[in-house]
Amino acid sequence: SWLTELFPENPEFYIQAAVAYACNQQNTEAIAMAEKAKKFEGTYRTQSDDFISRLQSKAFDLTTFCQ
């Protein structure tokens, strides 16, 4: 994602990229972005772990996040 390259200190861009990849059914890329968001610790780590778990278990709700 070009935003993560321009603003590597902003965890929101990693999360947005992860969701965008997931919406395009590019789960490998989505997980890679979520893993990068985890480096920001705190709720980003928790949210990223949950997101990755949902992707891997096919529980990610495309209708809620993807339009």
mmJSON file of the N, C-alpha and C atoms, coordinates in Angstrom:
{"data_MODEL":{"atom_site":{
"group_PDB":["ATOM","ATOM","ATOM","ATOM","ATOM","ATOM","ATOM","ATOM","ATOM","ATOM","ATOM","ATOM","ATOM","ATOM","ATOM","ATOM","ATOM","ATOM","ATOM","ATOM","ATOM","ATOM","ATOM","ATOM","ATOM","ATOM","ATOM","ATOM","ATOM","ATOM","ATOM","ATOM","ATOM","ATOM","ATOM","ATOM","ATOM","ATOM","ATOM","ATOM","ATOM","ATOM","ATOM","ATOM","ATOM","ATOM","ATOM","ATOM","ATOM","ATOM","ATOM","ATOM","ATOM","ATOM","ATOM","ATOM","ATOM","ATOM","ATOM","ATOM","ATOM","ATOM","ATOM","ATOM","ATOM","ATOM","ATOM","ATOM","ATOM","ATOM","ATOM","ATOM","ATOM","ATOM","ATOM","ATOM","ATOM","ATOM","ATOM","ATOM","ATOM","ATOM","ATOM","ATOM","ATOM","ATOM","ATOM","ATOM","ATOM","ATOM","ATOM","ATOM","ATOM","ATOM","ATOM","ATOM","ATOM","ATOM","ATOM","ATOM","ATOM","ATOM","ATOM","ATOM","ATOM","ATOM","ATOM","ATOM","ATOM","ATOM","ATOM","ATOM","ATOM","ATOM","ATOM","ATOM","ATOM","ATOM","ATOM","ATOM","ATOM","ATOM","ATOM","ATOM","ATOM","ATOM","ATOM","ATOM","ATOM","ATOM","ATOM","ATOM","ATOM","ATOM","ATOM","ATOM","ATOM","ATOM","ATOM","ATOM","ATOM","ATOM","ATOM","ATOM","ATOM","ATOM","ATOM","ATOM","ATOM","ATOM","ATOM","ATOM","ATOM","ATOM","ATOM","ATOM","ATOM","ATOM","ATOM","ATOM","ATOM","ATOM","ATOM","ATOM","ATOM","ATOM","ATOM","ATOM","ATOM","ATOM","ATOM","ATOM","ATOM","ATOM","ATOM","ATOM","ATOM","ATOM","ATOM","ATOM","ATOM","ATOM","ATOM","ATOM","ATOM","ATOM","ATOM","ATOM","ATOM","ATOM","ATOM","ATOM","ATOM","ATOM","ATOM","ATOM","ATOM","ATOM","ATOM","ATOM","ATOM"],
"id":[1,2,3,4,5,6,7,8,9,10,11,12,13,14,15,16,17,18,19,20,21,22,23,24,25,26,27,28,29,30,31,32,33,34,35,36,37,38,39,40,41,42,43,44,45,46,47,48,49,50,51,52,53,54,55,56,57,58,59,60,61,62,63,64,65,66,67,68,69,70,71,72,73,74,75,76,77,78,79,80,81,82,83,84,85,86,87,88,89,90,91,92,93,94,95,96,97,98,99,100,101,102,103,104,105,106,107,108,109,110,111,112,113,114,115,116,117,118,119,120,121,122,123,124,125,126,127,128,129,130,131,132,133,134,135,136,137,138,139,140,141,142,143,144,145,146,147,148,149,150,151,152,153,154,155,156,157,158,159,160,161,162,163,164,165,166,167,168,169,170,171,172,173,174,175,176,177,178,179,180,181,182,183,184,185,186,187,188,189,190,191,192,193,194,195,196,197,198,199,200,201],
"type_symbol":["N","C","C","N","C","C","N","C","C","N","C","C","N","C","C","N","C","C","N","C","C","N","C","C","N","C","C","N","C","C","N","C","C","N","C","C","N","C","C","N","C","C","N","C","C","N","C","C","N","C","C","N","C","C","N","C","C","N","C","C","N","C","C","N","C","C","N","C","C","N","C","C","N","C","C","N","C","C","N","C","C","N","C","C","N","C","C","N","C","C","N","C","C","N","C","C","N","C","C","N","C","C","N","C","C","N","C","C","N","C","C","N","C","C","N","C","C","N","C","C","N","C","C","N","C","C","N","C","C","N","C","C","N","C","C","N","C","C","N","C","C","N","C","C","N","C","C","N","C","C","N","C","C","N","C","C","N","C","C","N","C","C","N","C","C","N","C","C","N","C","C","N","C","C","N","C","C","N","C","C","N","C","C","N","C","C","N","C","C","N","C","C","N","C","C","N","C","C","N","C","C"],
"label_atom_id":["N","CA","C","N","CA","C","N","CA","C","N","CA","C","N","CA","C","N","CA","C","N","CA","C","N","CA","C","N","CA","C","N","CA","C","N","CA","C","N","CA","C","N","CA","C","N","CA","C","N","CA","C","N","CA","C","N","CA","C","N","CA","C","N","CA","C","N","CA","C","N","CA","C","N","CA","C","N","CA","C","N","CA","C","N","CA","C","N","CA","C","N","CA","C","N","CA","C","N","CA","C","N","CA","C","N","CA","C","N","CA","C","N","CA","C","N","CA","C","N","CA","C","N","CA","C","N","CA","C","N","CA","C","N","CA","C","N","CA","C","N","CA","C","N","CA","C","N","CA","C","N","CA","C","N","CA","C","N","CA","C","N","CA","C","N","CA","C","N","CA","C","N","CA","C","N","CA","C","N","CA","C","N","CA","C","N","CA","C","N","CA","C","N","CA","C","N","CA","C","N","CA","C","N","CA","C","N","CA","C","N","CA","C","N","CA","C","N","CA","C","N","CA","C","N","CA","C","N","CA","C","N","CA","C"],
"label_alt_id":[null,null,null,null,null,null,null,null,null,null,null,null,null,null,null,null,null,null,null,null,null,null,null,null,null,null,null,null,null,null,null,null,null,null,null,null,null,null,null,null,null,null,null,null,null,null,null,null,null,null,null,null,null,null,null,null,null,null,null,null,null,null,null,null,null,null,null,null,null,null,null,null,null,null,null,null,null,null,null,null,null,null,null,null,null,null,null,null,null,null,null,null,null,null,null,null,null,null,null,null,null,null,null,null,null,null,null,null,null,null,null,null,null,null,null,null,null,null,null,null,null,null,null,null,null,null,null,null,null,null,null,null,null,null,null,null,null,null,null,null,null,null,null,null,null,null,null,null,null,null,null,null,null,null,null,null,null,null,null,null,null,null,null,null,null,null,null,null,null,null,null,null,null,null,null,null,null,null,null,null,null,null,null,null,null,null,null,null,null,null,null,null,null,null,null,null,null,null,null,null,null],
"label_comp_id":["SER","SER","SER","TRP","TRP","TRP","LEU","LEU","LEU","THR","THR","THR","GLU","GLU","GLU","LEU","LEU","LEU","PHE","PHE","PHE","PRO","PRO","PRO","GLU","GLU","GLU","ASN","ASN","ASN","PRO","PRO","PRO","GLU","GLU","GLU","PHE","PHE","PHE","TYR","TYR","TYR","ILE","ILE","ILE","GLN","GLN","GLN","ALA","ALA","ALA","ALA","ALA","ALA","VAL","VAL","VAL","ALA","ALA","ALA","TYR","TYR","TYR","ALA","ALA","ALA","CYS","CYS","CYS","ASN","ASN","ASN","GLN","GLN","GLN","GLN","GLN","GLN","ASN","ASN","ASN","THR","THR","THR","GLU","GLU","GLU","ALA","ALA","ALA","ILE","ILE","ILE","ALA","ALA","ALA","MET","MET","MET","ALA","ALA","ALA","GLU","GLU","GLU","LYS","LYS","LYS","ALA","ALA","ALA","LYS","LYS","LYS","LYS","LYS","LYS","PHE","PHE","PHE","GLU","GLU","GLU","GLY","GLY","GLY","THR","THR","THR","TYR","TYR","TYR","ARG","ARG","ARG","THR","THR","THR","GLN","GLN","GLN","SER","SER","SER","ASP","ASP","ASP","ASP","ASP","ASP","PHE","PHE","PHE","ILE","ILE","ILE","SER","SER","SER","ARG","ARG","ARG","LEU","LEU","LEU","GLN","GLN","GLN","SER","SER","SER","LYS","LYS","LYS","ALA","ALA","ALA","PHE","PHE","PHE","ASP","ASP","ASP","LEU","LEU","LEU","THR","THR","THR","THR","THR","THR","PHE","PHE","PHE","CYS","CYS","CYS","GLN","GLN","GLN"],
"label_asym_id":["A","A","A","A","A","A","A","A","A","A","A","A","A","A","A","A","A","A","A","A","A","A","A","A","A","A","A","A","A","A","A","A","A","A","A","A","A","A","A","A","A","A","A","A","A","A","A","A","A","A","A","A","A","A","A","A","A","A","A","A","A","A","A","A","A","A","A","A","A","A","A","A","A","A","A","A","A","A","A","A","A","A","A","A","A","A","A","A","A","A","A","A","A","A","A","A","A","A","A","A","A","A","A","A","A","A","A","A","A","A","A","A","A","A","A","A","A","A","A","A","A","A","A","A","A","A","A","A","A","A","A","A","A","A","A","A","A","A","A","A","A","A","A","A","A","A","A","A","A","A","A","A","A","A","A","A","A","A","A","A","A","A","A","A","A","A","A","A","A","A","A","A","A","A","A","A","A","A","A","A","A","A","A","A","A","A","A","A","A","A","A","A","A","A","A","A","A","A","A","A","A"],
"label_entity_id":["1","1","1","1","1","1","1","1","1","1","1","1","1","1","1","1","1","1","1","1","1","1","1","1","1","1","1","1","1","1","1","1","1","1","1","1","1","1","1","1","1","1","1","1","1","1","1","1","1","1","1","1","1","1","1","1","1","1","1","1","1","1","1","1","1","1","1","1","1","1","1","1","1","1","1","1","1","1","1","1","1","1","1","1","1","1","1","1","1","1","1","1","1","1","1","1","1","1","1","1","1","1","1","1","1","1","1","1","1","1","1","1","1","1","1","1","1","1","1","1","1","1","1","1","1","1","1","1","1","1","1","1","1","1","1","1","1","1","1","1","1","1","1","1","1","1","1","1","1","1","1","1","1","1","1","1","1","1","1","1","1","1","1","1","1","1","1","1","1","1","1","1","1","1","1","1","1","1","1","1","1","1","1","1","1","1","1","1","1","1","1","1","1","1","1","1","1","1","1","1","1"],
"label_seq_id":[1,1,1,2,2,2,3,3,3,4,4,4,5,5,5,6,6,6,7,7,7,8,8,8,9,9,9,10,10,10,11,11,11,12,12,12,13,13,13,14,14,14,15,15,15,16,16,16,17,17,17,18,18,18,19,19,19,20,20,20,21,21,21,22,22,22,23,23,23,24,24,24,25,25,25,26,26,26,27,27,27,28,28,28,29,29,29,30,30,30,31,31,31,32,32,32,33,33,33,34,34,34,35,35,35,36,36,36,37,37,37,38,38,38,39,39,39,40,40,40,41,41,41,42,42,42,43,43,43,44,44,44,45,45,45,46,46,46,47,47,47,48,48,48,49,49,49,50,50,50,51,51,51,52,52,52,53,53,53,54,54,54,55,55,55,56,56,56,57,57,57,58,58,58,59,59,59,60,60,60,61,61,61,62,62,62,63,63,63,64,64,64,65,65,65,66,66,66,67,67,67],
"pdbx_PDB_ins_code":[null,null,null,null,null,null,null,null,null,null,null,null,null,null,null,null,null,null,null,null,null,null,null,null,null,null,null,null,null,null,null,null,null,null,null,null,null,null,null,null,null,null,null,null,null,null,null,null,null,null,null,null,null,null,null,null,null,null,null,null,null,null,null,null,null,null,null,null,null,null,null,null,null,null,null,null,null,null,null,null,null,null,null,null,null,null,null,null,null,null,null,null,null,null,null,null,null,null,null,null,null,null,null,null,null,null,null,null,null,null,null,null,null,null,null,null,null,null,null,null,null,null,null,null,null,null,null,null,null,null,null,null,null,null,null,null,null,null,null,null,null,null,null,null,null,null,null,null,null,null,null,null,null,null,null,null,null,null,null,null,null,null,null,null,null,null,null,null,null,null,null,null,null,null,null,null,null,null,null,null,null,null,null,null,null,null,null,null,null,null,null,null,null,null,null,null,null,null,null,null,null],
"Cartn_x":[0.838,0.0,0.887,0.592,1.443,1.322,0.177,0.038,0.938,1.077,1.954,3.416,3.719,5.086,5.351,4.357,4.519,4.435,3.584,3.344,3.472,4.668,4.839,4.531,4.425,4.146,2.653,1.795,0.35,-0.287,-0.689,-1.245,-2.576,-3.309,-4.605,-4.469,-3.388,-3.202,-2.937,-2.273,-2.054,-3.383,-4.219,-5.518,-6.402,-6.423,-7.214,-6.749,-5.447,-4.909,-5.29,-5.223,-5.583,-7.038,-7.924,-9.346,-9.56,-8.897,-9.039,-8.583,-7.463,-6.998,-8.005,-8.525,-9.501,-10.757,-11.189,-12.372,-12.155,-10.926,-10.582,-10.155,-10.417,-10.102,-8.618,-7.781,-6.326,-5.867,-6.214,-6.006,-4.549,-3.666,-2.247,-1.742,-2.107,-1.704,-2.388,-3.652,-4.394,-3.729,-3.348,-2.68,-1.333,-0.601,0.705,0.556,-0.466,-0.696,-1.126,-1.958,-2.395,-1.21,-0.313,0.895,1.727,1.797,2.55,1.87,0.54,-0.189,0.063,0.365,0.596,1.797,2.726,3.921,3.596,2.38,1.985,1.437,1.361,0.979,-0.43,-0.755,-2.055,-3.213,-4.227,-5.425,-5.143,-4.112,-3.78,-3.35,-2.613,-2.199,-3.429,-4.297,-5.5,-6.408,-6.653,-7.519,-6.921,-5.623,-4.965,-5.052,-4.824,-4.942,-6.356,-7.36,-8.752,-9.042,-8.575,-8.78,-8.153,-6.926,-6.233,-6.976,-7.414,-8.168,-9.446,-10.144,-11.388,-11.115,-10.054,-9.721,-9.396,-8.596,-8.166,-9.308,-10.294,-11.425,-12.607,-12.416,-13.46,-14.638,-14.396,-15.453,-15.453,-14.595,-14.572,-15.828,-16.616,-17.895,-17.694,-17.649,-17.44,-18.567,-19.788,-20.915,-20.854,-20.212,-20.099,-18.982,-17.856,-16.672,-16.439,-17.019,-16.73,-18.004,-17.874,-19.048,-18.779],
"Cartn_y":[-1.178,0.0,1.247,2.164,3.365,4.218,4.186,4.975,4.444,3.128,2.572,2.885,3.055,3.431,4.904,5.75,7.183,7.504,6.768,7.033,5.749,5.205,3.922,3.988,5.188,5.34,5.381,5.292,5.379,3.988,3.399,2.037,1.94,3.034,2.996,2.614,3.029,2.704,1.213,0.578,-0.867,-1.606,-1.119,-1.747,-1.562,-0.362,-0.114,-1.0,-1.142,-1.998,-3.451,-3.904,-5.283,-5.57,-4.658,-4.844,-4.815,-3.914,-3.835,-5.133,-5.653,-6.94,-8.041,-8.08,-9.108,-9.005,-7.783,-7.576,-8.068,-8.079,-8.576,-10.042,-10.675,-12.086,-12.384,-11.427,-11.583,-11.751,-12.917,-13.122,-13.138,-13.624,-13.631,-12.214,-11.32,-9.926,-9.245,-9.587,-9.008,-9.374,-10.627,-11.071,-10.397,-10.225,-9.559,-8.119,-7.408,-6.036,-6.027,-6.962,-7.038,-7.348,-8.188,-8.495,-7.227,-6.395,-5.142,-4.178,-4.19,-3.325,-3.734,-5.004,-5.504,-4.853,-4.335,-3.721,-2.468,-1.949,-0.742,-1.058,-2.352,-2.822,-2.404,-2.591,-2.208,-2.797,-1.977,-2.465,-2.875,-2.31,-2.709,-4.169,-4.597,-6.005,-6.895,-6.523,-7.31,-7.369,-6.227,-6.168,-6.951,-6.85,-7.573,-9.078,-9.519,-10.946,-11.446,-10.66,-11.036,-11.079,-10.083,-10.01,-11.227,-11.537,-12.679,-13.977,-14.119,-15.31,-15.45,-14.341,-14.372,-14.723,-14.193,-14.521,-16.005,-16.503,-17.893,-18.874,-18.478,-19.369,-19.107,-18.21,-17.831,-17.142,-16.507,-15.817,-14.312,-13.837,-12.412,-12.09,-11.141,-10.81,-9.797,-10.295,-9.432,-8.42,-8.795,-7.887,-6.682,-6.829,-5.72,-4.755,-5.284,-4.454,-4.092,-4.84,-4.629,-4.192,-3.128,-2.647,-2.477],
"Cartn_z":[0.0,0.0,0.0,-0.851,-0.936,0.317,0.991,2.217,3.332,3.409,4.452,4.151,2.881,2.519,2.843,2.595,2.879,4.366,5.067,6.489,7.308,7.406,8.106,9.592,10.149,11.574,11.894,10.884,11.084,10.979,12.098,12.067,11.327,11.252,10.578,9.103,8.474,7.063,6.859,7.803,7.72,7.863,8.76,8.971,7.739,7.19,5.986,4.831,4.694,3.63,3.874,5.12,5.451,5.082,5.431,5.118,3.605,2.914,1.453,0.797,1.232,0.688,0.987,2.211,2.579,1.715,1.447,0.615,-0.812,-1.228,-2.563,-2.525,-1.38,-1.157,-1.371,-0.977,-1.01,0.443,1.004,2.43,2.839,2.008,2.348,2.555,1.645,1.744,2.929,3.159,4.28,5.605,5.737,6.961,7.123,6.038,6.103,6.613,6.149,6.619,8.079,8.465,9.868,10.78,10.313,11.099,11.305,10.294,10.417,11.387,11.424,12.349,13.804,14.02,15.38,16.05,15.278,15.872,16.678,16.501,17.224,18.619,18.937,20.274,20.669,21.923,22.478,21.716,21.483,20.806,19.362,18.755,17.38,17.339,18.34,18.406,18.588,19.509,19.783,18.562,17.953,16.779,15.614,15.441,14.352,14.568,15.798,16.097,15.806,16.194,15.948,14.449,13.731,12.283,11.598,11.962,11.363,11.669,12.895,13.29,12.476,12.291,11.509,10.046,9.497,8.102,7.958,8.866,8.781,9.011,9.806,10.081,9.147,8.191,7.23,7.916,9.054,9.786,9.526,8.642,8.307,7.508,7.969,7.355,6.23,5.019,3.854,3.688,4.04,3.836,4.765,5.914,6.856,6.461,6.03,5.797,4.333,3.429,2.003,1.278,0.509,-0.205,-1.666],
"occupancy":[1.0,1.0,1.0,1.0,1.0,1.0,1.0,1.0,1.0,1.0,1.0,1.0,1.0,1.0,1.0,1.0,1.0,1.0,1.0,1.0,1.0,1.0,1.0,1.0,1.0,1.0,1.0,1.0,1.0,1.0,1.0,1.0,1.0,1.0,1.0,1.0,1.0,1.0,1.0,1.0,1.0,1.0,1.0,1.0,1.0,1.0,1.0,1.0,1.0,1.0,1.0,1.0,1.0,1.0,1.0,1.0,1.0,1.0,1.0,1.0,1.0,1.0,1.0,1.0,1.0,1.0,1.0,1.0,1.0,1.0,1.0,1.0,1.0,1.0,1.0,1.0,1.0,1.0,1.0,1.0,1.0,1.0,1.0,1.0,1.0,1.0,1.0,1.0,1.0,1.0,1.0,1.0,1.0,1.0,1.0,1.0,1.0,1.0,1.0,1.0,1.0,1.0,1.0,1.0,1.0,1.0,1.0,1.0,1.0,1.0,1.0,1.0,1.0,1.0,1.0,1.0,1.0,1.0,1.0,1.0,1.0,1.0,1.0,1.0,1.0,1.0,1.0,1.0,1.0,1.0,1.0,1.0,1.0,1.0,1.0,1.0,1.0,1.0,1.0,1.0,1.0,1.0,1.0,1.0,1.0,1.0,1.0,1.0,1.0,1.0,1.0,1.0,1.0,1.0,1.0,1.0,1.0,1.0,1.0,1.0,1.0,1.0,1.0,1.0,1.0,1.0,1.0,1.0,1.0,1.0,1.0,1.0,1.0,1.0,1.0,1.0,1.0,1.0,1.0,1.0,1.0,1.0,1.0,1.0,1.0,1.0,1.0,1.0,1.0,1.0,1.0,1.0,1.0,1.0,1.0,1.0,1.0,1.0,1.0,1.0,1.0],
"B_iso_or_equiv":[0.0,0.0,0.0,0.0,0.0,0.0,0.0,0.0,0.0,0.0,0.0,0.0,0.0,0.0,0.0,0.0,0.0,0.0,0.0,0.0,0.0,0.0,0.0,0.0,0.0,0.0,0.0,0.0,0.0,0.0,0.0,0.0,0.0,0.0,0.0,0.0,0.0,0.0,0.0,0.0,0.0,0.0,0.0,0.0,0.0,0.0,0.0,0.0,0.0,0.0,0.0,0.0,0.0,0.0,0.0,0.0,0.0,0.0,0.0,0.0,0.0,0.0,0.0,0.0,0.0,0.0,0.0,0.0,0.0,0.0,0.0,0.0,0.0,0.0,0.0,0.0,0.0,0.0,0.0,0.0,0.0,0.0,0.0,0.0,0.0,0.0,0.0,0.0,0.0,0.0,0.0,0.0,0.0,0.0,0.0,0.0,0.0,0.0,0.0,0.0,0.0,0.0,0.0,0.0,0.0,0.0,0.0,0.0,0.0,0.0,0.0,0.0,0.0,0.0,0.0,0.0,0.0,0.0,0.0,0.0,0.0,0.0,0.0,0.0,0.0,0.0,0.0,0.0,0.0,0.0,0.0,0.0,0.0,0.0,0.0,0.0,0.0,0.0,0.0,0.0,0.0,0.0,0.0,0.0,0.0,0.0,0.0,0.0,0.0,0.0,0.0,0.0,0.0,0.0,0.0,0.0,0.0,0.0,0.0,0.0,0.0,0.0,0.0,0.0,0.0,0.0,0.0,0.0,0.0,0.0,0.0,0.0,0.0,0.0,0.0,0.0,0.0,0.0,0.0,0.0,0.0,0.0,0.0,0.0,0.0,0.0,0.0,0.0,0.0,0.0,0.0,0.0,0.0,0.0,0.0,0.0,0.0,0.0,0.0,0.0,0.0],
"pdbx_formal_charge":[null,null,null,null,null,null,null,null,null,null,null,null,null,null,null,null,null,null,null,null,null,null,null,null,null,null,null,null,null,null,null,null,null,null,null,null,null,null,null,null,null,null,null,null,null,null,null,null,null,null,null,null,null,null,null,null,null,null,null,null,null,null,null,null,null,null,null,null,null,null,null,null,null,null,null,null,null,null,null,null,null,null,null,null,null,null,null,null,null,null,null,null,null,null,null,null,null,null,null,null,null,null,null,null,null,null,null,null,null,null,null,null,null,null,null,null,null,null,null,null,null,null,null,null,null,null,null,null,null,null,null,null,null,null,null,null,null,null,null,null,null,null,null,null,null,null,null,null,null,null,null,null,null,null,null,null,null,null,null,null,null,null,null,null,null,null,null,null,null,null,null,null,null,null,null,null,null,null,null,null,null,null,null,null,null,null,null,null,null,null,null,null,null,null,null,null,null,null,null,null,null],
"auth_seq_id":[1,1,1,2,2,2,3,3,3,4,4,4,5,5,5,6,6,6,7,7,7,8,8,8,9,9,9,10,10,10,11,11,11,12,12,12,13,13,13,14,14,14,15,15,15,16,16,16,17,17,17,18,18,18,19,19,19,20,20,20,21,21,21,22,22,22,23,23,23,24,24,24,25,25,25,26,26,26,27,27,27,28,28,28,29,29,29,30,30,30,31,31,31,32,32,32,33,33,33,34,34,34,35,35,35,36,36,36,37,37,37,38,38,38,39,39,39,40,40,40,41,41,41,42,42,42,43,43,43,44,44,44,45,45,45,46,46,46,47,47,47,48,48,48,49,49,49,50,50,50,51,51,51,52,52,52,53,53,53,54,54,54,55,55,55,56,56,56,57,57,57,58,58,58,59,59,59,60,60,60,61,61,61,62,62,62,63,63,63,64,64,64,65,65,65,66,66,66,67,67,67],
"auth_comp_id":["SER","SER","SER","TRP","TRP","TRP","LEU","LEU","LEU","THR","THR","THR","GLU","GLU","GLU","LEU","LEU","LEU","PHE","PHE","PHE","PRO","PRO","PRO","GLU","GLU","GLU","ASN","ASN","ASN","PRO","PRO","PRO","GLU","GLU","GLU","PHE","PHE","PHE","TYR","TYR","TYR","ILE","ILE","ILE","GLN","GLN","GLN","ALA","ALA","ALA","ALA","ALA","ALA","VAL","VAL","VAL","ALA","ALA","ALA","TYR","TYR","TYR","ALA","ALA","ALA","CYS","CYS","CYS","ASN","ASN","ASN","GLN","GLN","GLN","GLN","GLN","GLN","ASN","ASN","ASN","THR","THR","THR","GLU","GLU","GLU","ALA","ALA","ALA","ILE","ILE","ILE","ALA","ALA","ALA","MET","MET","MET","ALA","ALA","ALA","GLU","GLU","GLU","LYS","LYS","LYS","ALA","ALA","ALA","LYS","LYS","LYS","LYS","LYS","LYS","PHE","PHE","PHE","GLU","GLU","GLU","GLY","GLY","GLY","THR","THR","THR","TYR","TYR","TYR","ARG","ARG","ARG","THR","THR","THR","GLN","GLN","GLN","SER","SER","SER","ASP","ASP","ASP","ASP","ASP","ASP","PHE","PHE","PHE","ILE","ILE","ILE","SER","SER","SER","ARG","ARG","ARG","LEU","LEU","LEU","GLN","GLN","GLN","SER","SER","SER","LYS","LYS","LYS","ALA","ALA","ALA","PHE","PHE","PHE","ASP","ASP","ASP","LEU","LEU","LEU","THR","THR","THR","THR","THR","THR","PHE","PHE","PHE","CYS","CYS","CYS","GLN","GLN","GLN"],
"auth_asym_id":["A","A","A","A","A","A","A","A","A","A","A","A","A","A","A","A","A","A","A","A","A","A","A","A","A","A","A","A","A","A","A","A","A","A","A","A","A","A","A","A","A","A","A","A","A","A","A","A","A","A","A","A","A","A","A","A","A","A","A","A","A","A","A","A","A","A","A","A","A","A","A","A","A","A","A","A","A","A","A","A","A","A","A","A","A","A","A","A","A","A","A","A","A","A","A","A","A","A","A","A","A","A","A","A","A","A","A","A","A","A","A","A","A","A","A","A","A","A","A","A","A","A","A","A","A","A","A","A","A","A","A","A","A","A","A","A","A","A","A","A","A","A","A","A","A","A","A","A","A","A","A","A","A","A","A","A","A","A","A","A","A","A","A","A","A","A","A","A","A","A","A","A","A","A","A","A","A","A","A","A","A","A","A","A","A","A","A","A","A","A","A","A","A","A","A","A","A","A","A","A","A"],
"auth_atom_id":["N","CA","C","N","CA","C","N","CA","C","N","CA","C","N","CA","C","N","CA","C","N","CA","C","N","CA","C","N","CA","C","N","CA","C","N","CA","C","N","CA","C","N","CA","C","N","CA","C","N","CA","C","N","CA","C","N","CA","C","N","CA","C","N","CA","C","N","CA","C","N","CA","C","N","CA","C","N","CA","C","N","CA","C","N","CA","C","N","CA","C","N","CA","C","N","CA","C","N","CA","C","N","CA","C","N","CA","C","N","CA","C","N","CA","C","N","CA","C","N","CA","C","N","CA","C","N","CA","C","N","CA","C","N","CA","C","N","CA","C","N","CA","C","N","CA","C","N","CA","C","N","CA","C","N","CA","C","N","CA","C","N","CA","C","N","CA","C","N","CA","C","N","CA","C","N","CA","C","N","CA","C","N","CA","C","N","CA","C","N","CA","C","N","CA","C","N","CA","C","N","CA","C","N","CA","C","N","CA","C","N","CA","C","N","CA","C","N","CA","C","N","CA","C","N","CA","C","N","CA","C","N","CA","C"],
"pdbx_PDB_model_num":[1,1,1,1,1,1,1,1,1,1,1,1,1,1,1,1,1,1,1,1,1,1,1,1,1,1,1,1,1,1,1,1,1,1,1,1,1,1,1,1,1,1,1,1,1,1,1,1,1,1,1,1,1,1,1,1,1,1,1,1,1,1,1,1,1,1,1,1,1,1,1,1,1,1,1,1,1,1,1,1,1,1,1,1,1,1,1,1,1,1,1,1,1,1,1,1,1,1,1,1,1,1,1,1,1,1,1,1,1,1,1,1,1,1,1,1,1,1,1,1,1,1,1,1,1,1,1,1,1,1,1,1,1,1,1,1,1,1,1,1,1,1,1,1,1,1,1,1,1,1,1,1,1,1,1,1,1,1,1,1,1,1,1,1,1,1,1,1,1,1,1,1,1,1,1,1,1,1,1,1,1,1,1,1,1,1,1,1,1,1,1,1,1,1,1,1,1,1,1,1,1]
}}}
